[in-house]
CSV table of C-alpha atoms in Angstrom, one decimal:
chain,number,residue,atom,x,y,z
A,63,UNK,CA,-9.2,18.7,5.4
A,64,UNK,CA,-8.0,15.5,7.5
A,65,UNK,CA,-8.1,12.4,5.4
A,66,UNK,CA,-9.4,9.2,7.5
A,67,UNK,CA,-6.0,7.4,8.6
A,68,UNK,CA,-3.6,8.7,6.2
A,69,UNK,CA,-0.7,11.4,7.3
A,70,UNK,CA,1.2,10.9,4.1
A,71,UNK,CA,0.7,13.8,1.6
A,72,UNK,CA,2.5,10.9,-1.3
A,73,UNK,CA,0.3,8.4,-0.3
A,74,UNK,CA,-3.1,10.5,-0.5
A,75,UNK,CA,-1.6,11.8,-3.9
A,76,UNK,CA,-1.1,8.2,-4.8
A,77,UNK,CA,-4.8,7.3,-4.2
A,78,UNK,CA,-6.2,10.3,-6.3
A,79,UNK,CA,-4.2,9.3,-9.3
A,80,UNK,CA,-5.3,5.9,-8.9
A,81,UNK,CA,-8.6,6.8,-8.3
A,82,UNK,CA,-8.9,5.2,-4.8
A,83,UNK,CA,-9.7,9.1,-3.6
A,84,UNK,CA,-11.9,11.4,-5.2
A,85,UNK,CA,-11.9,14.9,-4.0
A,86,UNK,CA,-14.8,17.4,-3.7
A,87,UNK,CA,-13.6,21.2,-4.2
A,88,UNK,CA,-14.7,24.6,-4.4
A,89,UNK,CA,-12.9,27.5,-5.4
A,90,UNK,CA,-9.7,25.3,-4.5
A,91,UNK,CA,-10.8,24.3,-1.1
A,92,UNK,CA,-11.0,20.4,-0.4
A,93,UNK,CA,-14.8,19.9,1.1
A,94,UNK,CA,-15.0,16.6,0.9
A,95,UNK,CA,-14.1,13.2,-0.6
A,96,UNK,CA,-14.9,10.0,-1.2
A,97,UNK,CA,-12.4,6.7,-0.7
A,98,UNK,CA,-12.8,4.0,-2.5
A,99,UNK,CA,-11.2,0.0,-1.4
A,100,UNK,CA,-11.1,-2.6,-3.3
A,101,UNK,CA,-12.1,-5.8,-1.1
A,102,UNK,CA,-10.4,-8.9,-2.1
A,103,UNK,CA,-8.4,-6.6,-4.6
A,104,UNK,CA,-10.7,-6.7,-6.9
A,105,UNK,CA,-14.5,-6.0,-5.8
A,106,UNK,CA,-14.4,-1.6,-5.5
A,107,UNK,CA,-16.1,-0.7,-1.9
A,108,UNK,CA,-16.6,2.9,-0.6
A,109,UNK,CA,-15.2,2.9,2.5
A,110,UNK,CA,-16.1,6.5,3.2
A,111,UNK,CA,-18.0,9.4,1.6
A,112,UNK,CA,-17.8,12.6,3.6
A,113,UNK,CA,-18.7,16.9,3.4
A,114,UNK,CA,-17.8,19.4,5.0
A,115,UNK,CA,-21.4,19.8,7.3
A,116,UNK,CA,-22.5,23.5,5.3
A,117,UNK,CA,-21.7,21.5,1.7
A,118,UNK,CA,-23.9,18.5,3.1
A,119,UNK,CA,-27.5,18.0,0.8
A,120,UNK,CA,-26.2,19.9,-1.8
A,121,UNK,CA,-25.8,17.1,-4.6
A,122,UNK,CA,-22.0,17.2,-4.0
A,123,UNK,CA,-21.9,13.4,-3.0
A,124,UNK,CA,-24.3,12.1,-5.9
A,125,UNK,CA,-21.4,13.9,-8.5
A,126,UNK,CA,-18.6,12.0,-6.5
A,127,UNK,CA,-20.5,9.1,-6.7
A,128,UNK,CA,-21.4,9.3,-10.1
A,129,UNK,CA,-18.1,10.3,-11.4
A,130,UNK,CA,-17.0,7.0,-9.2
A,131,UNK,CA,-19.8,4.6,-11.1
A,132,UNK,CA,-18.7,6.2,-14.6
A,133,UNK,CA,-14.8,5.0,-14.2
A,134,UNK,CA,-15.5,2.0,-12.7
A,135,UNK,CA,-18.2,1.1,-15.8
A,136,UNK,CA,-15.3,2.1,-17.9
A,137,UNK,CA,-13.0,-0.1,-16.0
A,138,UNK,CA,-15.2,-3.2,-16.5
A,139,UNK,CA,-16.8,-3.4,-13.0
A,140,UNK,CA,-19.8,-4.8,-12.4
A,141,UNK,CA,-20.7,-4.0,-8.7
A,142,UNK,CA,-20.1,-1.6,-6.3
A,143,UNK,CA,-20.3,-1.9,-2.3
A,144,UNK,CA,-21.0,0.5,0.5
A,145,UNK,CA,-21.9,0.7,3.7
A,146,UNK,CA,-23.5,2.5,6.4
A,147,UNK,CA,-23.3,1.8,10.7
A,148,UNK,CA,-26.9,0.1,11.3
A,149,UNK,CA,-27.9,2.8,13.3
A,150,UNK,CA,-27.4,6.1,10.6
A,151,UNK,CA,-30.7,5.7,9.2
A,152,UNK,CA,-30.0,9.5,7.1
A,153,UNK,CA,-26.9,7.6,5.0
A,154,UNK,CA,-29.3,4.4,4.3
A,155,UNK,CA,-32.1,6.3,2.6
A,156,UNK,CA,-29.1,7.8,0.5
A,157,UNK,CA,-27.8,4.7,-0.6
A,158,UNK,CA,-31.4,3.3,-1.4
A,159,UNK,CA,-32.0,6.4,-3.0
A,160,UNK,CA,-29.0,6.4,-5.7
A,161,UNK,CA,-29.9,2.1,-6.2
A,162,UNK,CA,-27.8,0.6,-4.0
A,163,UNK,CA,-29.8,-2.2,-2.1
A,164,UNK,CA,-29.1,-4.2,0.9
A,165,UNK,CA,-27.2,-7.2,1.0
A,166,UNK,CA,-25.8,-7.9,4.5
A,167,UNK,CA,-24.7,-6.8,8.2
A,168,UNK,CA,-22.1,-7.2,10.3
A,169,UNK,CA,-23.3,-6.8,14.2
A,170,UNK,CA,-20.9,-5.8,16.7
A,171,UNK,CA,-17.9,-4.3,14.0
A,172,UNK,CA,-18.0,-0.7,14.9
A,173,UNK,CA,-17.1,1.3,18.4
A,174,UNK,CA,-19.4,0.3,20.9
A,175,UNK,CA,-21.0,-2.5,19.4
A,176,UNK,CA,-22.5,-0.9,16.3
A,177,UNK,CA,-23.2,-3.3,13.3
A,178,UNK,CA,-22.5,-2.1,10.0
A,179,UNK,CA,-25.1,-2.8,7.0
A,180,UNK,CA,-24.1,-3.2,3.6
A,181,UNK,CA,-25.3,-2.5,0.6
A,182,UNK,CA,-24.3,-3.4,-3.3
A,183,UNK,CA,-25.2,-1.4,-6.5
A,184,UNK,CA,-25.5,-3.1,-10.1
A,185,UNK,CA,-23.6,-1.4,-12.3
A,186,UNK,CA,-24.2,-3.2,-15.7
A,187,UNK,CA,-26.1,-0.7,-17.8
């Protein structure tokens, strides 16, 4: 599985110890993962959430997320960010549908001048 911009095998071990990457297996195979940023150093943003295409609509993102929401509830963090490119209207309804709502875009930030929208999840219980 290639890991968006990172070559380094200590550096992707790195971010799964400190939770910054959270892997999606079965039966030892990586399908996916989610990678977590922390914008400012301190407010936790997914920065990407992706499945292998035959694992996709299976539940397998809603456990990464939640096992993402648990430890950063446990952690003391109050809000989680995501995002999706304005025009993937699929990954939207996911967000909206696991309580993240909409809080901003950014036109023009992605490859040929896609905006990106954003959207923020309370986590207080």
């Amino acid at each position: 599985f290639q890991f968006d911009h990172i070559d380094r095998l200590d550096i992707i071990e790195n971010k799964i110890d400190m939770h910054e990457i959270i892997l999606a297996e079965r039966c030892g195979e990586i399908i996916g993962y989610l990678k977590l940023e922390y914008i400012w150093s301190k407010l936790p943003y997914i920065s990407l959430i992706i499945l292998k295409p035959e694992f996709r609509g299976r539940g397998i993102g809603t456990l990464m997320l939640n096992y993402l929401i648990e430890f950063l509830q446990l952690n003391g963090y109050e809000t989680l960010l995501s995002s999706s490119q304005v025009n993937e209207a699929e990954p939207q309804m996911w967000h909206r549908k696991k309580g993240f709502v909409e809080c901003g875009i950014i036109n023009g930030i992605n490859e040929d001048g896609v905006g990106e929208v954003f959207f923020k999840l309370n986590l207080v219980i």
